[in-house]
Coordinates of C-alpha atoms and ligand atoms in Angstrom, one line a residue:
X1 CA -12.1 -25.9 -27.5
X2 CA -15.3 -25.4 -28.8
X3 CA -17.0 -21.6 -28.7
X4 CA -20.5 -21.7 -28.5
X5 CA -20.2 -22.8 -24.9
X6 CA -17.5 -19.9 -24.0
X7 CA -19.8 -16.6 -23.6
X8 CA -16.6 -14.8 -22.1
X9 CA -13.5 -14.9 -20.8
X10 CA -11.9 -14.2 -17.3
X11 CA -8.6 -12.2 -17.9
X12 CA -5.6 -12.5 -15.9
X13 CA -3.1 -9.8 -14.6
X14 CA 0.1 -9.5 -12.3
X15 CA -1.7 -7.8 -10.0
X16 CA 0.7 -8.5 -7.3
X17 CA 3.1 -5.6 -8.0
X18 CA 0.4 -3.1 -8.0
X19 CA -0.5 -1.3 -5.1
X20 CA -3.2 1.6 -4.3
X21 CA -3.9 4.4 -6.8
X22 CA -1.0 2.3 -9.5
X23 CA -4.0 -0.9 -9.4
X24 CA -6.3 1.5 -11.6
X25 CA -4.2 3.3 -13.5
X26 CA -2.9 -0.3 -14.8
X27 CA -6.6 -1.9 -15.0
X28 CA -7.8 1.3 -16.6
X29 CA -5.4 0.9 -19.3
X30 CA -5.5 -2.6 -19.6
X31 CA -9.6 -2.4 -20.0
X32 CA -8.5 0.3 -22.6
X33 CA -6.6 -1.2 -24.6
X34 CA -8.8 -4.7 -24.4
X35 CA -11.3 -2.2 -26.3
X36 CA -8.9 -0.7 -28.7
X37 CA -8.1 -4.2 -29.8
X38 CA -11.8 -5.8 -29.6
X39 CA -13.3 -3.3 -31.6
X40 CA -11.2 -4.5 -34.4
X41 CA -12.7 -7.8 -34.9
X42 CA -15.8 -9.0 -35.8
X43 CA -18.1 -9.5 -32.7
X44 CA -19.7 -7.8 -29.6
X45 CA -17.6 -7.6 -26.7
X46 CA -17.8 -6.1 -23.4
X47 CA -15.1 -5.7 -21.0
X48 CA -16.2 -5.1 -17.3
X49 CA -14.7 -5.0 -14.0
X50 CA -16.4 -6.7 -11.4
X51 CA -15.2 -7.1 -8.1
X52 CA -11.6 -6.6 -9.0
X53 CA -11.8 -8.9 -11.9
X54 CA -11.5 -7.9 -15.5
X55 CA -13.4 -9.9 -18.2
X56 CA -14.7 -10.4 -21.6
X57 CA -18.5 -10.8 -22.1
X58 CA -19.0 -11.9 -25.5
X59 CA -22.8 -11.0 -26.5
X60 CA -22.9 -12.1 -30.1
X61 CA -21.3 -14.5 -32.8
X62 CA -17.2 -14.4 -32.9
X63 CA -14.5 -16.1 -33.9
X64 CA -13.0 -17.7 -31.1
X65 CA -9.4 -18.3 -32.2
X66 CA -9.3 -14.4 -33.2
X67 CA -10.5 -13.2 -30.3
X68 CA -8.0 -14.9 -28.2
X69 CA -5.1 -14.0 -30.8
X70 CA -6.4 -10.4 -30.2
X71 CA -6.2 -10.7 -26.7
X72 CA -2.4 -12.2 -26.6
X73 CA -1.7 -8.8 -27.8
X74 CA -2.5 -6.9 -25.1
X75 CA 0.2 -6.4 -22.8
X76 CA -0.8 -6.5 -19.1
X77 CA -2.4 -9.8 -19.6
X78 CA -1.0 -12.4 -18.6
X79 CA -3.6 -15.1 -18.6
X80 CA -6.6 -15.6 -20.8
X81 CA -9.4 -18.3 -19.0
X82 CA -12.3 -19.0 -21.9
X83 CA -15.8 -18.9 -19.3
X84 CA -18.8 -20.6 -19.4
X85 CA -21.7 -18.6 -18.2
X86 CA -25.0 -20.3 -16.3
X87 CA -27.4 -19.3 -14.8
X88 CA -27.8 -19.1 -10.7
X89 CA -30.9 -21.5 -9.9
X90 CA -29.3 -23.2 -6.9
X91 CA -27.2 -26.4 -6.3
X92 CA -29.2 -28.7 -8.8
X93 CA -29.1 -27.2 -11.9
X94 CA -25.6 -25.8 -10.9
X95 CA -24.4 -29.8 -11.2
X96 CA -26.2 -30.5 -14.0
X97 CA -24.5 -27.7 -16.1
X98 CA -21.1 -28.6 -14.6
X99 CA -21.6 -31.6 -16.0
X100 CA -22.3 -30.3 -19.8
X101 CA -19.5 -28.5 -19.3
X102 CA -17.0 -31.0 -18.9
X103 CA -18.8 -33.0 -21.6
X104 CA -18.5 -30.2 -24.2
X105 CA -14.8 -29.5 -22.7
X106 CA -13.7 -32.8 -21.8
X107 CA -15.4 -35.2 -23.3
X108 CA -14.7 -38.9 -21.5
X109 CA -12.3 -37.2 -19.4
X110 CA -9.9 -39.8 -17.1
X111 CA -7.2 -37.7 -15.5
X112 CA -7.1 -36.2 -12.4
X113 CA -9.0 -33.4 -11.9
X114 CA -10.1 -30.9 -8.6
X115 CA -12.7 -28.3 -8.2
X116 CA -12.2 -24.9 -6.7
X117 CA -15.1 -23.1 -6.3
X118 CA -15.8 -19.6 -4.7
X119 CA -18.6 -18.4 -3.3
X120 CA -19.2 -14.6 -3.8
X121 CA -22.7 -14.8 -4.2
X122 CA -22.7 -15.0 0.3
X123 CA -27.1 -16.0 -0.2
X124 CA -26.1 -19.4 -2.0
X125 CA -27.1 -21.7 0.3
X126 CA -23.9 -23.9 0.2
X127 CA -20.5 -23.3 1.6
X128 CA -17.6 -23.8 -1.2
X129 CA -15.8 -26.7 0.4
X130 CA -19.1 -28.4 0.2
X131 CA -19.8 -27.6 -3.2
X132 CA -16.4 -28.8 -4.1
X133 CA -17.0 -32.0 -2.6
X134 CA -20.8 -32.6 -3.8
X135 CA -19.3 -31.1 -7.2
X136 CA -16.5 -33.6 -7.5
X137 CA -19.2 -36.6 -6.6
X138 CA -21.3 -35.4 -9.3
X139 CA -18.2 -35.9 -11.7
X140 CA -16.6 -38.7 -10.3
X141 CA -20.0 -40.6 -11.0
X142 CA -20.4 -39.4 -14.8
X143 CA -17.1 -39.8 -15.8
X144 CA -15.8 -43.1 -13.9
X145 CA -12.3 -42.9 -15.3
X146 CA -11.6 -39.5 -13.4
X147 CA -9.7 -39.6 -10.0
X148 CA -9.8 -36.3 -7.6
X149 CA -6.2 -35.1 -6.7
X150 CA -6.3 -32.0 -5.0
X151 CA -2.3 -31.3 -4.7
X152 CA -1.7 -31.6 -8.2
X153 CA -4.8 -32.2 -10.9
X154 CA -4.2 -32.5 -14.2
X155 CA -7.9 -30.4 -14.6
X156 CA -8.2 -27.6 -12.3
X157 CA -12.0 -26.6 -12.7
X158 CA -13.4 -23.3 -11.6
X159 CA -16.7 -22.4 -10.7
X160 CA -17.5 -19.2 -9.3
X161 CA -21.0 -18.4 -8.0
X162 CA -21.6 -14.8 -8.8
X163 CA -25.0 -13.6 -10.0
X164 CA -24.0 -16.3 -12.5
X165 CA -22.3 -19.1 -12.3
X166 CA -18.8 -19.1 -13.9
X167 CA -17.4 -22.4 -15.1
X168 CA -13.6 -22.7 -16.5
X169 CA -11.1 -24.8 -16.7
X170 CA -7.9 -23.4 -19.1
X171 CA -5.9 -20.8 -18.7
X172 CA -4.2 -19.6 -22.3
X173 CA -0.8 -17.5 -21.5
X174 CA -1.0 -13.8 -22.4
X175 CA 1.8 -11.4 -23.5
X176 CA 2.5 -10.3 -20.1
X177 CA 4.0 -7.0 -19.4
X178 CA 2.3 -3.4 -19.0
X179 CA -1.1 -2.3 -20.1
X180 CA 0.2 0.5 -23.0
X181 CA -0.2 3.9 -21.3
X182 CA 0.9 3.1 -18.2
X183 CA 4.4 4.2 -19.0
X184 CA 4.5 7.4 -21.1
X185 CA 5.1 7.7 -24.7
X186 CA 8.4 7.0 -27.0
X187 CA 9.2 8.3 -30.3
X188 CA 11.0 5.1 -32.2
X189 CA 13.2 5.5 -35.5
X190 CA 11.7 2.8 -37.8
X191 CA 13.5 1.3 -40.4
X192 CA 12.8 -1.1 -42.7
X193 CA 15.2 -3.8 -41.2
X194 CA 14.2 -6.3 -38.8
X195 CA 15.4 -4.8 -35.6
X196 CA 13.7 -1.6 -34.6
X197 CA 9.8 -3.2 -35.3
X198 CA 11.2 -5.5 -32.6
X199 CA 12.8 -2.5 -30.2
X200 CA 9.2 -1.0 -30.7
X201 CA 7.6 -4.0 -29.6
X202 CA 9.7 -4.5 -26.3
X203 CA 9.1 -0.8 -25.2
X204 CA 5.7 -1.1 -25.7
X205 CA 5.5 -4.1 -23.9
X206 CA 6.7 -2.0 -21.0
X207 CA 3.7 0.1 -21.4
X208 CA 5.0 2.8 -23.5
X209 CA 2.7 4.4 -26.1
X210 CA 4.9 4.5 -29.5
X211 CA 4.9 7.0 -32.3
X212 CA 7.6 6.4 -34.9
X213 CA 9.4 8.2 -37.4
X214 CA 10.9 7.1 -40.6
X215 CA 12.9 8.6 -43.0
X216 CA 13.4 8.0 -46.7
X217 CA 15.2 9.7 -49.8
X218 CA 12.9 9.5 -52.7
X219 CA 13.7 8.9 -55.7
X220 CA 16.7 7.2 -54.3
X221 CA 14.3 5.2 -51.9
X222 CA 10.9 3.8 -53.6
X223 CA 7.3 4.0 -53.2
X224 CA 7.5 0.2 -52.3
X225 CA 10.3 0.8 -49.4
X226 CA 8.1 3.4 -47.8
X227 CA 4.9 1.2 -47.8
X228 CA 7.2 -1.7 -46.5
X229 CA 7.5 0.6 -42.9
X230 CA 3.9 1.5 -42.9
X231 CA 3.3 -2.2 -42.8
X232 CA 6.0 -3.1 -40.0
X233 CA 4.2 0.1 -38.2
X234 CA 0.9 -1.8 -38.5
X235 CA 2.3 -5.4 -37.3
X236 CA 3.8 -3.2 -34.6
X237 CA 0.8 -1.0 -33.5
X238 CA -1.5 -4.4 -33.1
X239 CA 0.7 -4.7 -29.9
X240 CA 1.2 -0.7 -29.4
X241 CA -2.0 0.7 -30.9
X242 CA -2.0 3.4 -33.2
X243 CA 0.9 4.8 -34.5
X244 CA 1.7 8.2 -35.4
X245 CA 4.2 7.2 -38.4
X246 CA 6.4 10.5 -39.3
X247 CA 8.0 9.9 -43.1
X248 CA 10.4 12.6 -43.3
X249 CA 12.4 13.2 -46.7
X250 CA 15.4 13.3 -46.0
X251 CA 17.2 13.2 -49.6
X252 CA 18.4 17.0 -49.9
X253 CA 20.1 16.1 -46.4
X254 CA 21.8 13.3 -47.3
X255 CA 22.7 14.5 -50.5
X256 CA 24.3 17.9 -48.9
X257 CA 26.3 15.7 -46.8
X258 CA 27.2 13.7 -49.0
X259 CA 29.1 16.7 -51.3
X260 CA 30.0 18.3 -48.3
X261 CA 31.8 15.4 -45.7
X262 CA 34.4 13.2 -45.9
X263 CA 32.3 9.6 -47.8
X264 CA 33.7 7.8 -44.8
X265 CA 31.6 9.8 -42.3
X266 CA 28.6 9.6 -44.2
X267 CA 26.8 6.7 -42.4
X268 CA 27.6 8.7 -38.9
X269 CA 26.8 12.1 -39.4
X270 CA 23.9 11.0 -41.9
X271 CA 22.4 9.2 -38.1
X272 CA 23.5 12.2 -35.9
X273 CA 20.7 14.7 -38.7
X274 CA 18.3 11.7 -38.2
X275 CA 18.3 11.6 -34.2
X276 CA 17.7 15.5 -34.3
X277 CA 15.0 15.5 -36.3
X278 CA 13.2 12.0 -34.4
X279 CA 13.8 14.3 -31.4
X280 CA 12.3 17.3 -32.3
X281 CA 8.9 15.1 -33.4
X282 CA 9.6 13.4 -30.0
X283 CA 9.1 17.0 -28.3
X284 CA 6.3 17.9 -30.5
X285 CA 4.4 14.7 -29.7
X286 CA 5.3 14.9 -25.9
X287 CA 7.8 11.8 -26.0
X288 CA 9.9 11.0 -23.3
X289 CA 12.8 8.9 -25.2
X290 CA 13.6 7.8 -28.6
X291 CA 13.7 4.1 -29.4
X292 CA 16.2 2.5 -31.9
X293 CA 17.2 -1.0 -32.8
X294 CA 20.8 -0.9 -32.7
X295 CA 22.6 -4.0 -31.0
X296 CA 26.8 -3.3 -30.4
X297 CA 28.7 -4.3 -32.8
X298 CA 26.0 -5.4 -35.6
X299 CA 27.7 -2.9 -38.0
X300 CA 30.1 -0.2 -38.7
X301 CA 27.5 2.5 -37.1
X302 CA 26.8 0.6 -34.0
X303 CA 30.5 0.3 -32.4
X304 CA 30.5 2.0 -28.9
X305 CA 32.6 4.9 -30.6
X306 CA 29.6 5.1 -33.3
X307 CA 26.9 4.4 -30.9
X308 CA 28.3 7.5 -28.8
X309 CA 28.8 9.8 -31.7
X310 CA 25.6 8.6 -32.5
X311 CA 24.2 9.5 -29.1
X312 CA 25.9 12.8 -28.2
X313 CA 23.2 15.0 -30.4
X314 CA 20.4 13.6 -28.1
X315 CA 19.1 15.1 -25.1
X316 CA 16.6 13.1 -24.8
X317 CA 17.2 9.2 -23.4
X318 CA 17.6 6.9 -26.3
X319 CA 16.5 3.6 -25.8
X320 CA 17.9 0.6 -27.1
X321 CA 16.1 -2.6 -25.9
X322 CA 17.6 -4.8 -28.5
X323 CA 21.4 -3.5 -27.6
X324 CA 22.5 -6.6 -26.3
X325 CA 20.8 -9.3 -28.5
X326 CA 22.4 -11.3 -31.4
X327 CA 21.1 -10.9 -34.9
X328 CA 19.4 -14.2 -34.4
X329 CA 17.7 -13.4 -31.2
X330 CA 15.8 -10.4 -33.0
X331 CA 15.1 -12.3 -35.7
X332 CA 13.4 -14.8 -33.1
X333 CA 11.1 -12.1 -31.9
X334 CA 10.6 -10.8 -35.0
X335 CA 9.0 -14.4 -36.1
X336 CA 7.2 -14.5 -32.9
X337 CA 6.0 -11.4 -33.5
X338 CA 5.3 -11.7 -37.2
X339 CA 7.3 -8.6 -38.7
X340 CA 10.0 -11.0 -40.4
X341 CA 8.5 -11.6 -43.5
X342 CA 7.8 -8.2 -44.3
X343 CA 11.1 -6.4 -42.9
X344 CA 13.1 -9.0 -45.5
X345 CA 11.6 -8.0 -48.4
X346 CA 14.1 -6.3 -50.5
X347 CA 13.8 -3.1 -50.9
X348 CA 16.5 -0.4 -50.5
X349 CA 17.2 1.6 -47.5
X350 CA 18.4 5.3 -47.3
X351 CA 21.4 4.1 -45.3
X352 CA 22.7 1.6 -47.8
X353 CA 22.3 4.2 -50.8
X354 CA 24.6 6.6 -49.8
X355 CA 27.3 4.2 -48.0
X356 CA 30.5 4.4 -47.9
X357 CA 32.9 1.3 -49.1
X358 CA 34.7 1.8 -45.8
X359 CA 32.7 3.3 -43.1
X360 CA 35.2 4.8 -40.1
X361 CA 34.2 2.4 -37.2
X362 CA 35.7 4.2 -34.2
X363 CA 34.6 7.8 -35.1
X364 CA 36.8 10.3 -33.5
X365 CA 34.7 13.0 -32.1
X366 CA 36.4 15.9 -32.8
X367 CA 36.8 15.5 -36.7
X368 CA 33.1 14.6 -36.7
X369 CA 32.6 18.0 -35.2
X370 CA 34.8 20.0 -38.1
X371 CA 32.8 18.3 -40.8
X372 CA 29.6 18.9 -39.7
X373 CA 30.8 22.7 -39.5
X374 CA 30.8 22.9 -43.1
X375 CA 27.4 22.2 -43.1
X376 CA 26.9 25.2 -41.6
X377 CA 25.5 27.0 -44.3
X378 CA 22.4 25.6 -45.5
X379 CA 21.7 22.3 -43.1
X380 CA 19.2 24.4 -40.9
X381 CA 16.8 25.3 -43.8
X382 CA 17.5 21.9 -44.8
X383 CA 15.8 20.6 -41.9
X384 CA 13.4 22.9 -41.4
X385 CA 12.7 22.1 -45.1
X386 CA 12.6 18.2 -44.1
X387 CA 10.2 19.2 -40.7
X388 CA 7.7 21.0 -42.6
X389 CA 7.4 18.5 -45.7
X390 CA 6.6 15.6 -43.4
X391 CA 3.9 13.7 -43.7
X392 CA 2.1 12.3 -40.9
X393 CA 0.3 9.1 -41.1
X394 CA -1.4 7.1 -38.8
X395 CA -2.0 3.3 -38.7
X396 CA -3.5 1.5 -36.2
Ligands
ATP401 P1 17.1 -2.2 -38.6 O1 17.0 -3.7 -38.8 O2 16.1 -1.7 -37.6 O3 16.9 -1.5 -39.9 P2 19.9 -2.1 -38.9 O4 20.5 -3.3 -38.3 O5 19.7 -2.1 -40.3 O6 18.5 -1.9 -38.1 P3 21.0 0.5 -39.0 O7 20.6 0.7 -40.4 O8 22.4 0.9 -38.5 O9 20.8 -0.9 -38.4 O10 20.0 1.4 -38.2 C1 20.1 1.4 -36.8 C2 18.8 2.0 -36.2 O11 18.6 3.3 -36.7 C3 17.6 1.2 -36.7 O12 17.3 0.1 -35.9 C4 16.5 2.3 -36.6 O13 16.1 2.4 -35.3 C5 17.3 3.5 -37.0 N1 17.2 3.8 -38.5 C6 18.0 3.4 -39.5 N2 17.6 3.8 -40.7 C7 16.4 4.4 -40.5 C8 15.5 5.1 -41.3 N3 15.6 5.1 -42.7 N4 14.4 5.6 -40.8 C9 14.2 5.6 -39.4 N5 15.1 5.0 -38.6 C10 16.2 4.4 -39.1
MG402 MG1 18.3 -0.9 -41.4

């Protein structure tokens, strides 16, 4: 479609589930967020409600394509109609720029087609039904290969009569889901791999505002394997919006447990130190869950028995949207969503360094219990160590 015409866009929510005081708290956010992600590109943009409607007033050169990629990232939306904007000089000139719509939009156009007009400008002299008719005469004689069938047209062209005239005729799908916000916050363990950016994409898309937290063991872990996460937080926080991305060094941890536990239970109680620490930067930040992208069964650590050895440090919910997906069902998503490429680069992973040949796969509660006491004497300053030394960045 071309984009000098389109001077804003119409934008589409499930407004059905909302009722009373819920309606603004979800368009409040939604308008939010449109902003958040509009002011990244190049353009003016306005977003306005007017009379329940939410839209997009473009008042200066953009790119069309990126401003409707922009827009199929904000959750809440779940249709995106490019607008033509007229003038309101009565029934006349409202025809004749109907018609260089549909010749800019639909050049020799020969399907079926039906105009729905609504009136909310009440002083316009015409009723809608009768603009829809005098409308479709008007096109029916300038394009002579068009038919009207009001059931099911292939062209369903709007025209709203405002203090403007709104002319539109395509609705491109949105994301769907909730306006981020709407739904609290979440802290998400982000690895490198290609399954939690994904987790942290499907909680956000349920509204939830994301910070993450990531942990690495330099030297062990490089330079490059850090900036790796930073990106996935970025390709993440297009949908989420800004992300407070916790690296915490965790290599005097790992390295205690590893002298101190059985090699077998490495991979376990390595993940029971990393939950405690998301969760006490999940209090700090006010988060209501943590986020992770384990899936049953994927590896040793994500048995049941793992994924409740695993679980039993937590006191706060942990959240696992990817939990019943194959590996190739995230890795859909993770294309869709354009975090594959960089989660397979190859770089190492502070879980792989320190693994064990054979990792126990049905931990047994108990014996997890007696080797973490002889951690007793030093894991405490270790982590307060770890807590203080982390470093905070933001990416948005
Ligand atoms: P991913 O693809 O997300 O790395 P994975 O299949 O490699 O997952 P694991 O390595 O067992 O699985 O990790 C399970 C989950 O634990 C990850 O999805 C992530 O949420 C969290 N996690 C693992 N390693 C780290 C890390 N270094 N920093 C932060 N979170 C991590
Ligand atoms: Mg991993």
């Amino acid at each position: 479609m071309e984009d000098r015409m389109i001077n804003a866009f119409l934008i589409k929510y499930a407004e059905i589930a909302l009722k009373g005081k819920n309606r603004h708290l979800f368009e409040d956010a939604l308008i939010r967020q449109m902003r958040l992600a509009l002011e990244k590109i190049e353009g003016e943009f306005q977003v306005t409600k007017e009379q329940g409607r939410v839209y997009v007033h473009c008042h200066s050169a953009y790119d069309f394509e990126e401003a409707v990629e922009t827009l199929q990232k904000v959750f809440g939306i779940v249709g995106i109609c490019p607008v033509a904007i007229y003038e309101e000089k009565g029934f006349e000139q409202l025809s004749q720029d109907v018609l260089t719509y549909m010749k800019e939009h639909h050049p020799g156009y020969c399907g079926t087609f039906k105009v729905h007009t609504r009136r909310a400008k009440k002083s316009f002299p015409m009723e809608s039904m009768e603009v829809n008719a005098e409308l479709g005469g008007c096109i029916l004689d300038a394009f002579p290969g068009a038919s009207v069938d009001v059931h099911e047209p292939q062209l369903n062209l709007s025209v709203e009569i405002r203090e403007r005239i709104y002319v539109y005729s395509q609705t491109i799908p949105g994301p769907g889901g909730m306006p981020v916000g709407t739904n609290g916050k979440g802290m998400l363990l982000l690895s490198g791999g290609i399954d939690s950016p994904v987790a942290g994409y499907m909680i956000a898309k349920r509204g939830v505002q994301i910070d993450a937290v990531y942990f690495h063991a330099p030297p062990y872990t490089s330079e490059r394997a850090k900036q790796k996460v930073v990106d996935l937080a970025r390709l993440v926080a297009r949908y989420s919006g800004p992300i407070n991305l916790h690296v915490v060094n965790f290599t005097d941890i790992q390295l205690y447990i590893y002298d101190q536990c059985p090699h077998e239970e490495l991979t376990i109680i390595m993940r029971r130190y990393m939950m405690r620490i998301a969760e006490h930067f999940a209090r700090e930040r006010k988060c209501m869950g943590l986020i992770t992208g384990e899936s049953i069964g994927q590896v040793a650590s994500q048995t049941m028995q793992s994924l409740m050895a695993t679980n039993e440090v937590c006191t706060l919910p942990v959240y696992r949207p990817v939990i019943g997906f194959d590996k190739q069902e995230i890795v859909e998503i993770a294309h869709k969503i354009d975090t594959f490429e960089t989660s397979i680069q190859p770089f190492e992973d502070c879980c792989t360094i320190f693994v064990a040949k054979h990792p126990v796969t049905k931990p047994n509660l108990k014996i997890i219990h007696r080797s973490e006491t002889k951690l007793e004497e030093k894991i405490d300053s270790l982590m307060e160590e770890a807590i203080r030394t982390t470093e905070v960045i933001t990416v948005e």
